[in-house]
């Protein structure tokens, strides 16, 4: 059978390894497995959200509220924007997909940092668009400018902070860059880890209401999967001017967000205390990874997120990741990105203690 030719250039996304696989392949007791490969919130689903999910379970037979009125209203209040400025996706991933398909075809160009969120390129290639990348791995706005000036772009992705490296541009530099971008170029500001960055350093804070009132060509993306501890519910959002939102809506499948998902996101927004406590603990625990790396002479990238990327000079990160896996510690090996490094999600105190113990054992 023949398929759409553009698919020849599309890579399949590789998710972090699930706990079930480690149980099956290495016979590790599920209780002893710690999964620090997908940047989930290690403190688990908040108790209030769990209680709410139990309440809505009995409504599983009814289609969800496809207007998503309540969630949009809650997000509108949080971000001081109107409902017409918001689109909800099955993860912000789905909003990225809408953005790419709304703007691109085989003649389009998409500009991004060399090492950034894999889905930008995957969705881009689905349309046959050309992917333009900076030379530097981390975001370098002068390189973005240079490529944009000489080659142009239909979409520019800025990941603030950047996954999988953890660095983050200052918002004033981002705003200065936006001033130079043509209004027909869609700029996607991916704020999947903004809650973490904003807590660590106010200079990194992107304010969606300010950005979209000044720039009609910008969309801000947020997700409930990371700080809000709802990775399994699949919910994220985009904030932009109504003209952008209206066009993205044309690509949205009906009922793309389930009833339990809507209820859990609304509840999570009422429990900001939980999120705040998780973020504080995240950075306390991150210090331990920095100290551990220093004690071993390993370099790391200072991180504004809930993960840290550590270079394993003198070792093979691929081997070390495999050995950790066999002992029930799941982390992300960065060999595929051309780095001899591990990306480790910052876990709970007990989980991190175990990571250091097992690392000591395998190194
Ligand atoms: C996790 C992540 C997302 C979106 O995740 P969803 O679970 O689809 O909401 C988007 N961008 C980056 C950079 C991420 O790390």
mmCIF file of C-alpha atoms and ligand atoms in Angstrom:
data_model
loop_
_atom_site.group_PDB
_atom_site.id
_atom_site.type_symbol
_atom_site.label_atom_id
_atom_site.label_comp_id
_atom_site.label_asym_id
_atom_site.label_seq_id
_atom_site.Cartn_x
_atom_site.Cartn_y
_atom_site.Cartn_z
ATOM 1 C CA UNK A 1 0.000 0.000 0.000
ATOM 2 C CA UNK A 2 1.244 3.518 -0.639
ATOM 3 C CA UNK A 3 0.868 6.257 1.933
ATOM 4 C CA UNK A 4 1.129 10.005 1.902
ATOM 5 C CA UNK A 5 4.765 10.643 0.874
ATOM 6 C CA UNK A 6 5.324 13.160 3.652
ATOM 7 C CA UNK A 7 5.116 10.285 6.159
ATOM 8 C CA UNK A 8 8.484 8.985 4.903
ATOM 9 C CA UNK A 9 10.104 11.904 6.720
ATOM 10 C CA UNK A 10 8.067 11.577 9.938
ATOM 11 C CA UNK A 11 9.608 9.941 13.010
ATOM 12 C CA UNK A 12 7.389 8.176 15.522
ATOM 13 C CA UNK A 13 7.419 9.885 18.925
ATOM 14 C CA UNK A 14 9.097 7.802 21.596
ATOM 15 C CA UNK A 15 7.503 8.330 24.976
ATOM 16 C CA UNK A 16 9.370 7.696 28.223
ATOM 17 C CA UNK A 17 9.301 4.007 29.134
ATOM 18 C CA UNK A 18 6.212 3.022 31.110
ATOM 19 C CA UNK A 19 6.412 1.244 34.478
ATOM 20 C CA UNK A 20 4.645 -1.810 32.988
ATOM 21 C CA UNK A 21 7.562 -2.414 30.618
ATOM 22 C CA UNK A 22 10.133 -2.497 33.420
ATOM 23 C CA UNK A 23 7.974 -4.957 35.355
ATOM 24 C CA UNK A 24 7.618 -7.197 32.283
ATOM 25 C CA UNK A 25 11.173 -7.089 31.019
ATOM 26 C CA UNK A 26 13.257 -6.925 34.184
ATOM 27 C CA UNK A 27 10.951 -8.465 36.764
ATOM 28 C CA UNK A 28 11.252 -5.464 39.070
ATOM 29 C CA UNK A 29 8.482 -5.143 41.670
ATOM 30 C CA UNK A 30 6.195 -2.248 40.599
ATOM 31 C CA UNK A 31 6.539 -0.795 44.118
ATOM 32 C CA UNK A 32 10.283 -0.421 43.585
ATOM 33 C CA UNK A 33 10.079 1.352 40.248
ATOM 34 C CA UNK A 34 10.578 5.082 40.043
ATOM 35 C CA UNK A 35 9.660 6.816 36.827
ATOM 36 C CA UNK A 36 11.552 10.031 36.312
ATOM 37 C CA UNK A 37 11.524 10.157 32.526
ATOM 38 C CA UNK A 38 8.439 12.153 31.505
ATOM 39 C CA UNK A 39 8.499 15.219 33.769
ATOM 40 C CA UNK A 40 5.323 14.253 35.574
ATOM 41 C CA UNK A 41 4.577 15.722 38.988
ATOM 42 C CA UNK A 42 6.101 13.135 41.401
ATOM 43 C CA UNK A 43 3.763 14.135 44.233
ATOM 44 C CA UNK A 44 0.830 12.536 42.442
ATOM 45 C CA UNK A 45 -2.699 13.694 41.719
ATOM 46 C CA UNK A 46 -3.990 16.144 44.334
ATOM 47 C CA UNK A 47 -6.501 14.610 46.761
ATOM 48 C CA UNK A 48 -9.155 17.171 45.779
ATOM 49 C CA UNK A 49 -8.897 16.174 42.120
ATOM 50 C CA UNK A 50 -9.197 12.481 42.967
ATOM 51 C CA UNK A 51 -12.369 13.178 44.977
ATOM 52 C CA UNK A 52 -13.831 15.178 42.086
ATOM 53 C CA UNK A 53 -13.049 12.394 39.605
ATOM 54 C CA UNK A 54 -14.977 9.934 41.737
ATOM 55 C CA UNK A 55 -17.966 12.277 41.660
ATOM 56 C CA UNK A 56 -18.045 12.612 37.876
ATOM 57 C CA UNK A 57 -17.459 8.905 37.161
ATOM 58 C CA UNK A 58 -21.204 8.259 37.120
ATOM 59 C CA UNK A 59 -21.630 10.729 34.243
ATOM 60 C CA UNK A 60 -19.445 8.695 31.910
ATOM 61 C CA UNK A 61 -22.426 7.910 29.672
ATOM 62 C CA UNK A 62 -23.049 11.580 28.721
ATOM 63 C CA UNK A 63 -20.994 13.428 26.106
ATOM 64 C CA UNK A 64 -18.805 16.120 27.679
ATOM 65 C CA UNK A 65 -19.722 19.825 27.587
ATOM 66 C CA UNK A 66 -18.139 20.608 24.235
ATOM 67 C CA UNK A 67 -18.222 24.368 24.876
ATOM 68 C CA UNK A 68 -15.868 23.702 27.848
ATOM 69 C CA UNK A 69 -17.419 26.794 29.347
ATOM 70 C CA UNK A 70 -16.425 26.215 32.974
ATOM 71 C CA UNK A 71 -12.802 25.414 32.262
ATOM 72 C CA UNK A 72 -12.456 28.350 29.877
ATOM 73 C CA UNK A 73 -13.997 30.629 32.459
ATOM 74 C CA UNK A 74 -11.560 29.433 35.131
ATOM 75 C CA UNK A 75 -8.590 29.849 32.790
ATOM 76 C CA UNK A 76 -9.904 33.244 31.684
ATOM 77 C CA UNK A 77 -9.970 34.400 35.316
ATOM 78 C CA UNK A 78 -6.500 33.020 36.015
ATOM 79 C CA UNK A 79 -4.921 34.643 32.973
ATOM 80 C CA UNK A 80 -7.161 37.751 32.713
ATOM 81 C CA UNK A 81 -8.249 36.953 29.169
ATOM 82 C CA UNK A 82 -11.595 36.412 27.477
ATOM 83 C CA UNK A 83 -13.100 33.029 26.649
ATOM 84 C CA UNK A 84 -12.703 33.884 22.948
ATOM 85 C CA UNK A 85 -8.946 33.948 23.535
ATOM 86 C CA UNK A 86 -8.805 30.298 24.652
ATOM 87 C CA UNK A 87 -8.714 26.891 22.982
ATOM 88 C CA UNK A 88 -8.463 23.646 24.977
ATOM 89 C CA UNK A 89 -6.570 20.657 23.622
ATOM 90 C CA UNK A 90 -6.016 17.017 24.579
ATOM 91 C CA UNK A 91 -2.695 18.103 26.020
ATOM 92 C CA UNK A 92 -1.030 21.256 24.714
ATOM 93 C CA UNK A 93 0.376 18.772 22.229
ATOM 94 C CA UNK A 94 -2.918 18.859 20.407
ATOM 95 C CA UNK A 95 -2.844 22.656 20.275
ATOM 96 C CA UNK A 96 0.656 22.446 18.747
ATOM 97 C CA UNK A 97 -0.818 20.095 16.141
ATOM 98 C CA UNK A 98 -3.646 22.570 15.401
ATOM 99 C CA UNK A 99 -1.144 25.442 15.045
ATOM 100 C CA UNK A 100 1.024 23.562 12.575
ATOM 101 C CA UNK A 101 -1.862 22.307 10.472
ATOM 102 C CA UNK A 102 -3.547 25.720 10.497
ATOM 103 C CA UNK A 103 -0.460 27.425 9.049
ATOM 104 C CA UNK A 104 1.562 24.912 7.079
ATOM 105 C CA UNK A 105 1.679 22.935 3.869
ATOM 106 C CA UNK A 106 4.538 21.481 1.847
ATOM 107 C CA UNK A 107 5.771 24.980 0.928
ATOM 108 C CA UNK A 108 6.000 26.204 4.512
ATOM 109 C CA UNK A 109 8.942 26.697 6.851
ATOM 110 C CA UNK A 110 9.055 26.125 10.595
ATOM 111 C CA UNK A 111 11.844 27.577 12.708
ATOM 112 C CA UNK A 112 12.970 26.145 16.062
ATOM 113 C CA UNK A 113 15.996 25.594 18.294
ATOM 114 C CA UNK A 114 18.229 22.644 17.412
ATOM 115 C CA UNK A 115 17.392 20.708 20.551
ATOM 116 C CA UNK A 116 13.828 21.273 21.636
ATOM 117 C CA UNK A 117 10.444 19.555 22.046
ATOM 118 C CA UNK A 118 10.305 16.712 19.492
ATOM 119 C CA UNK A 119 6.646 17.216 18.560
ATOM 120 C CA UNK A 120 7.270 20.558 16.802
ATOM 121 C CA UNK A 121 9.232 18.743 14.114
ATOM 122 C CA UNK A 122 6.971 15.679 13.985
ATOM 123 C CA UNK A 123 3.792 17.721 13.418
ATOM 124 C CA UNK A 124 5.701 19.965 11.023
ATOM 125 C CA UNK A 125 6.842 17.100 8.859
ATOM 126 C CA UNK A 126 3.289 15.718 8.697
ATOM 127 C CA UNK A 127 2.476 18.735 6.548
ATOM 128 C CA UNK A 128 5.603 18.337 4.411
ATOM 129 C CA UNK A 129 6.944 21.665 5.698
ATOM 130 C CA UNK A 130 10.680 22.381 5.839
ATOM 131 C CA UNK A 131 12.143 22.400 9.346
ATOM 132 C CA UNK A 132 14.744 25.111 10.033
ATOM 133 C CA UNK A 133 16.891 24.766 13.134
ATOM 134 C CA UNK A 134 19.436 26.982 14.834
ATOM 135 C CA UNK A 135 23.039 25.775 15.113
ATOM 136 C CA UNK A 136 23.113 26.081 18.884
ATOM 137 C CA UNK A 137 21.280 23.458 20.874
ATOM 138 C CA UNK A 138 19.902 25.962 23.350
ATOM 139 C CA UNK A 139 17.722 28.906 22.254
ATOM 140 C CA UNK A 140 19.871 31.651 20.746
ATOM 141 C CA UNK A 141 17.700 34.527 19.524
ATOM 142 C CA UNK A 142 20.414 35.998 17.302
ATOM 143 C CA UNK A 143 20.529 32.745 15.377
ATOM 144 C CA UNK A 144 16.724 32.771 15.161
ATOM 145 C CA UNK A 145 16.949 36.342 13.755
ATOM 146 C CA UNK A 146 19.593 35.421 11.217
ATOM 147 C CA UNK A 147 17.648 32.456 9.838
ATOM 148 C CA UNK A 148 14.346 34.350 9.909
ATOM 149 C CA UNK A 149 15.844 37.301 8.007
ATOM 150 C CA UNK A 150 17.411 35.161 5.294
ATOM 151 C CA UNK A 151 14.841 32.367 4.915
ATOM 152 C CA UNK A 152 11.617 33.516 6.605
ATOM 153 C CA UNK A 153 9.249 31.185 8.477
ATOM 154 C CA UNK A 154 5.526 30.491 8.752
ATOM 155 C CA UNK A 155 5.817 29.367 12.358
ATOM 156 C CA UNK A 156 8.486 30.003 14.989
ATOM 157 C CA UNK A 157 8.548 27.816 18.113
ATOM 158 C CA UNK A 158 10.077 29.153 21.325
ATOM 159 C CA UNK A 159 10.065 26.712 24.223
ATOM 160 C CA UNK A 160 10.187 28.770 27.450
ATOM 161 C CA UNK A 161 11.750 27.006 29.340
ATOM 162 C CA UNK A 162 13.111 24.478 26.885
ATOM 163 C CA UNK A 163 12.478 20.741 27.098
ATOM 164 C CA UNK A 164 14.740 18.653 27.081
ATOM 165 C CA UNK A 165 17.565 21.017 28.105
ATOM 166 C CA UNK A 166 15.978 23.146 30.816
ATOM 167 C CA UNK A 167 17.298 26.597 29.853
ATOM 168 C CA UNK A 168 14.994 29.614 29.559
ATOM 169 C CA UNK A 169 15.188 32.921 27.718
ATOM 170 C CA UNK A 170 14.457 36.167 29.600
ATOM 171 C CA UNK A 171 11.014 37.498 28.728
ATOM 172 C CA UNK A 172 12.370 40.939 27.801
ATOM 173 C CA UNK A 173 14.543 39.311 25.133
ATOM 174 C CA UNK A 174 11.560 37.311 23.873
ATOM 175 C CA UNK A 175 9.449 40.501 23.630
ATOM 176 C CA UNK A 176 12.254 42.314 21.755
ATOM 177 C CA UNK A 177 12.366 39.417 19.315
ATOM 178 C CA UNK A 178 8.575 39.466 18.829
ATOM 179 C CA UNK A 179 8.877 43.139 17.777
ATOM 180 C CA UNK A 180 10.907 42.017 14.767
ATOM 181 C CA UNK A 181 8.618 39.237 13.555
ATOM 182 C CA UNK A 182 6.196 39.793 10.687
ATOM 183 C CA UNK A 183 2.527 39.577 11.634
ATOM 184 C CA UNK A 184 1.923 36.740 9.174
ATOM 185 C CA UNK A 185 4.369 34.509 11.070
ATOM 186 C CA UNK A 186 2.759 32.599 13.929
ATOM 187 C CA UNK A 187 4.983 32.564 17.012
ATOM 188 C CA UNK A 188 4.252 29.758 19.469
ATOM 189 C CA UNK A 189 5.428 30.413 23.028
ATOM 190 C CA UNK A 190 5.367 27.011 24.679
ATOM 191 C CA UNK A 191 4.987 27.557 28.421
ATOM 192 C CA UNK A 192 4.729 23.918 29.521
ATOM 193 C CA UNK A 193 7.140 24.663 32.409
ATOM 194 C CA UNK A 194 6.381 28.373 32.920
ATOM 195 C CA UNK A 195 5.072 27.779 36.471
ATOM 196 C CA UNK A 196 8.510 26.494 37.467
ATOM 197 C CA UNK A 197 10.522 29.166 35.643
ATOM 198 C CA UNK A 198 8.409 32.023 36.984
ATOM 199 C CA UNK A 199 8.894 30.792 40.547
ATOM 200 C CA UNK A 200 12.663 30.464 40.154
ATOM 201 C CA UNK A 201 13.247 33.782 38.370
ATOM 202 C CA UNK A 202 10.676 36.499 37.661
ATOM 203 C CA UNK A 203 12.696 37.608 34.620
ATOM 204 C CA UNK A 204 11.493 34.469 32.805
ATOM 205 C CA UNK A 205 7.780 35.157 33.308
ATOM 206 C CA UNK A 206 5.658 35.377 30.178
ATOM 207 C CA UNK A 207 2.305 37.098 30.779
ATOM 208 C CA UNK A 208 -0.131 35.767 28.146
ATOM 209 C CA UNK A 209 -2.624 38.666 28.429
ATOM 210 C CA UNK A 210 0.138 41.227 27.792
ATOM 211 C CA UNK A 211 1.699 39.247 24.971
ATOM 212 C CA UNK A 212 -1.505 38.686 23.037
ATOM 213 C CA UNK A 213 -2.732 42.260 23.449
ATOM 214 C CA UNK A 214 0.520 43.512 21.946
ATOM 215 C CA UNK A 215 1.131 40.797 19.334
ATOM 216 C CA UNK A 216 -1.737 39.507 17.202
ATOM 217 C CA UNK A 217 0.480 36.732 15.789
ATOM 218 C CA UNK A 218 1.464 35.030 19.057
ATOM 219 C CA UNK A 219 -0.082 32.042 20.828
ATOM 220 C CA UNK A 220 0.853 31.067 24.383
ATOM 221 C CA UNK A 221 0.552 27.374 25.307
ATOM 222 C CA UNK A 222 0.097 25.925 28.777
ATOM 223 C CA UNK A 223 -0.511 22.417 30.061
ATOM 224 C CA UNK A 224 -1.951 20.630 33.080
ATOM 225 C CA UNK A 225 0.475 17.728 32.583
ATOM 226 C CA UNK A 226 3.466 19.041 34.499
ATOM 227 C CA UNK A 227 3.058 21.311 37.564
ATOM 228 C CA UNK A 228 -0.699 20.584 37.754
ATOM 229 C CA UNK A 229 -0.099 16.821 37.991
ATOM 230 C CA UNK A 230 -2.620 15.731 35.340
ATOM 231 C CA UNK A 231 -0.443 14.077 32.681
ATOM 232 C CA UNK A 232 -2.811 11.134 32.459
ATOM 233 C CA UNK A 233 -5.850 13.338 31.837
ATOM 234 C CA UNK A 234 -4.496 14.957 28.642
ATOM 235 C CA UNK A 235 -5.387 18.614 28.865
ATOM 236 C CA UNK A 236 -3.666 21.817 27.810
ATOM 237 C CA UNK A 237 -4.604 25.181 26.339
ATOM 238 C CA UNK A 238 -3.686 27.916 23.918
ATOM 239 C CA UNK A 239 -4.197 31.654 24.499
ATOM 240 C CA UNK A 240 -4.256 34.013 21.518
ATOM 241 C CA UNK A 241 -6.323 36.602 19.670
ATOM 242 C CA UNK A 242 -9.766 35.348 18.524
ATOM 243 C CA UNK A 243 -8.670 35.294 14.867
ATOM 244 C CA UNK A 244 -6.087 32.600 15.654
ATOM 245 C CA UNK A 245 -8.387 30.698 18.022
ATOM 246 C CA UNK A 246 -11.214 30.650 15.456
ATOM 247 C CA UNK A 247 -8.985 29.092 12.833
ATOM 248 C CA UNK A 248 -7.535 26.499 15.207
ATOM 249 C CA UNK A 249 -11.115 25.560 16.133
ATOM 250 C CA UNK A 250 -11.723 24.418 12.554
ATOM 251 C CA UNK A 251 -9.217 21.604 13.147
ATOM 252 C CA UNK A 252 -10.573 20.495 16.530
ATOM 253 C CA UNK A 253 -12.271 17.077 16.662
ATOM 254 C CA UNK A 254 -15.633 17.171 18.486
ATOM 255 C CA UNK A 255 -15.503 16.302 22.199
ATOM 256 C CA UNK A 256 -11.691 16.334 22.239
ATOM 257 C CA UNK A 257 -11.727 16.698 26.049
ATOM 258 C CA UNK A 258 -13.479 14.101 28.208
ATOM 259 C CA UNK A 259 -15.837 14.829 31.114
ATOM 260 C CA UNK A 260 -13.397 13.548 33.805
ATOM 261 C CA UNK A 261 -10.619 15.567 32.191
ATOM 262 C CA UNK A 262 -12.636 18.784 32.235
ATOM 263 C CA UNK A 263 -13.659 18.219 35.854
ATOM 264 C CA UNK A 264 -10.118 17.448 36.982
ATOM 265 C CA UNK A 265 -8.625 20.514 35.281
ATOM 266 C CA UNK A 266 -11.256 22.800 36.823
ATOM 267 C CA UNK A 267 -10.595 21.273 40.249
ATOM 268 C CA UNK A 268 -6.815 21.529 39.812
ATOM 269 C CA UNK A 269 -7.145 25.267 39.176
ATOM 270 C CA UNK A 270 -8.919 25.607 42.529
ATOM 271 C CA UNK A 271 -6.016 23.921 44.307
ATOM 272 C CA UNK A 272 -3.139 26.282 43.467
ATOM 273 C CA UNK A 273 -1.752 25.693 46.972
ATOM 274 C CA UNK A 274 -0.889 22.112 46.020
ATOM 275 C CA UNK A 275 0.844 23.238 42.829
ATOM 276 C CA UNK A 276 2.818 25.908 44.676
ATOM 277 C CA UNK A 277 4.035 23.428 47.307
ATOM 278 C CA UNK A 278 5.139 21.006 44.579
ATOM 279 C CA UNK A 279 7.129 23.737 42.846
ATOM 280 C CA UNK A 280 8.903 24.733 46.075
ATOM 281 C CA UNK A 281 9.842 21.105 46.764
ATOM 282 C CA UNK A 282 10.974 20.701 43.147
ATOM 283 C CA UNK A 283 13.672 23.346 43.479
ATOM 284 C CA UNK A 284 14.738 22.168 46.955
ATOM 285 C CA UNK A 285 15.249 18.695 45.505
ATOM 286 C CA UNK A 286 16.929 20.025 42.363
ATOM 287 C CA UNK A 287 19.739 21.395 44.560
ATOM 288 C CA UNK A 288 20.513 17.813 45.548
ATOM 289 C CA UNK A 289 21.035 16.878 41.871
ATOM 290 C CA UNK A 290 23.336 19.877 41.412
ATOM 291 C CA UNK A 291 25.341 18.885 44.494
ATOM 292 C CA UNK A 292 25.462 15.258 43.387
ATOM 293 C CA UNK A 293 26.680 16.269 39.917
ATOM 294 C CA UNK A 294 29.335 18.546 41.395
ATOM 295 C CA UNK A 295 30.539 15.777 43.695
ATOM 296 C CA UNK A 296 31.022 13.494 40.670
ATOM 297 C CA UNK A 297 32.522 16.214 38.466
ATOM 298 C CA UNK A 298 29.541 16.042 36.069
ATOM 299 C CA UNK A 299 28.388 19.192 34.290
ATOM 300 C CA UNK A 300 24.687 19.986 34.179
ATOM 301 C CA UNK A 301 22.492 22.600 32.530
ATOM 302 C CA UNK A 302 21.013 25.021 35.100
ATOM 303 C CA UNK A 303 17.306 24.242 34.878
ATOM 304 C CA UNK A 304 14.126 26.331 35.152
ATOM 305 C CA UNK A 305 11.902 23.243 35.000
ATOM 306 C CA UNK A 306 11.102 20.051 36.925
ATOM 307 C CA UNK A 307 13.940 18.105 35.316
ATOM 308 C CA UNK A 308 17.716 18.412 35.011
ATOM 309 C CA UNK A 309 20.008 17.421 32.170
ATOM 310 C CA UNK A 310 23.330 16.043 33.396
ATOM 311 C CA UNK A 311 26.309 15.255 31.149
ATOM 312 C CA UNK A 312 27.982 11.947 31.976
ATOM 313 C CA UNK A 313 31.569 12.651 30.884
ATOM 314 C CA UNK A 314 33.679 9.503 31.113
ATOM 315 C CA UNK A 315 30.662 7.187 30.840
ATOM 316 C CA UNK A 316 28.114 6.236 28.194
ATOM 317 C CA UNK A 317 24.760 7.752 29.101
ATOM 318 C CA UNK A 318 23.067 5.023 27.086
ATOM 319 C CA UNK A 319 24.692 2.274 29.172
ATOM 320 C CA UNK A 320 24.017 4.059 32.424
ATOM 321 C CA UNK A 321 20.345 4.646 31.511
ATOM 322 C CA UNK A 322 20.003 0.949 30.691
ATOM 323 C CA UNK A 323 21.610 -0.123 33.983
ATOM 324 C CA UNK A 324 19.364 2.229 35.914
ATOM 325 C CA UNK A 325 16.350 0.798 34.096
ATOM 326 C CA UNK A 326 17.271 -2.740 35.099
ATOM 327 C CA UNK A 327 17.277 -1.534 38.707
ATOM 328 C CA UNK A 328 13.869 0.094 38.362
ATOM 329 C CA UNK A 329 14.947 3.717 37.819
ATOM 330 C CA UNK A 330 13.526 5.121 34.579
ATOM 331 C CA UNK A 331 15.266 8.238 33.237
ATOM 332 C CA UNK A 332 15.634 9.724 29.764
ATOM 333 C CA UNK A 333 18.837 8.995 27.860
ATOM 334 C CA UNK A 334 19.780 11.924 25.603
ATOM 335 C CA UNK A 335 21.914 9.970 23.110
ATOM 336 C CA UNK A 336 19.177 10.321 20.489
ATOM 337 C CA UNK A 337 19.550 14.120 20.715
ATOM 338 C CA UNK A 338 23.324 13.811 20.245
ATOM 339 C CA UNK A 339 24.117 14.337 23.934
ATOM 340 C CA UNK A 340 25.985 12.033 26.263
ATOM 341 C CA UNK A 341 23.626 13.001 29.044
ATOM 342 C CA UNK A 342 20.625 11.962 31.103
ATOM 343 C CA UNK A 343 17.488 14.017 31.565
ATOM 344 C CA UNK A 344 16.093 13.213 34.984
ATOM 345 C CA UNK A 345 12.741 14.458 36.297
ATOM 346 C CA UNK A 346 13.165 15.788 39.838
ATOM 347 C CA UNK A 347 11.409 13.263 42.073
ATOM 348 C CA UNK A 348 10.335 13.230 45.701
ATOM 349 C CA UNK A 349 12.930 13.242 48.475
ATOM 350 C CA UNK A 350 12.794 9.435 48.794
ATOM 351 C CA UNK A 351 12.902 8.864 45.033
ATOM 352 C CA UNK A 352 15.928 11.107 44.591
ATOM 353 C CA UNK A 353 17.761 9.417 47.449
ATOM 354 C CA UNK A 354 17.223 6.147 45.632
ATOM 355 C CA UNK A 355 18.418 7.601 42.308
ATOM 356 C CA UNK A 356 21.708 8.687 43.919
ATOM 357 C CA UNK A 357 22.124 5.295 45.597
ATOM 358 C CA UNK A 358 21.539 3.367 42.386
ATOM 359 C CA UNK A 359 23.714 5.779 40.394
ATOM 360 C CA UNK A 360 26.551 5.252 42.885
ATOM 361 C CA UNK A 361 26.117 1.530 42.329
ATOM 362 C CA UNK A 362 26.208 1.568 38.516
ATOM 363 C CA UNK A 363 28.855 4.267 37.957
HETATM 364 C C1 LIG B 1 5.028 18.151 28.222
HETATM 365 C C2 LIG B 1 5.188 19.192 27.189
HETATM 366 C C3 LIG B 1 4.119 19.671 26.404
HETATM 367 C C4 LIG B 1 2.722 19.198 26.402
HETATM 368 O O1 LIG B 1 2.360 18.151 27.068
HETATM 369 P P1 LIG B 1 0.837 17.687 27.050
HETATM 370 O O2 LIG B 1 0.864 16.574 27.995
HETATM 371 O O3 LIG B 1 0.517 17.313 25.649
HETATM 372 O O4 LIG B 1 0.033 18.873 27.505
HETATM 373 C C5 LIG B 1 4.344 20.679 25.506
HETATM 374 N N1 LIG B 1 5.552 21.208 25.364
HETATM 375 C C6 LIG B 1 6.586 20.796 26.085
HETATM 376 C C7 LIG B 1 7.879 21.455 25.883
HETATM 377 C C8 LIG B 1 6.456 19.775 27.013
HETATM 378 O O5 LIG B 1 7.519 19.348 27.688
#
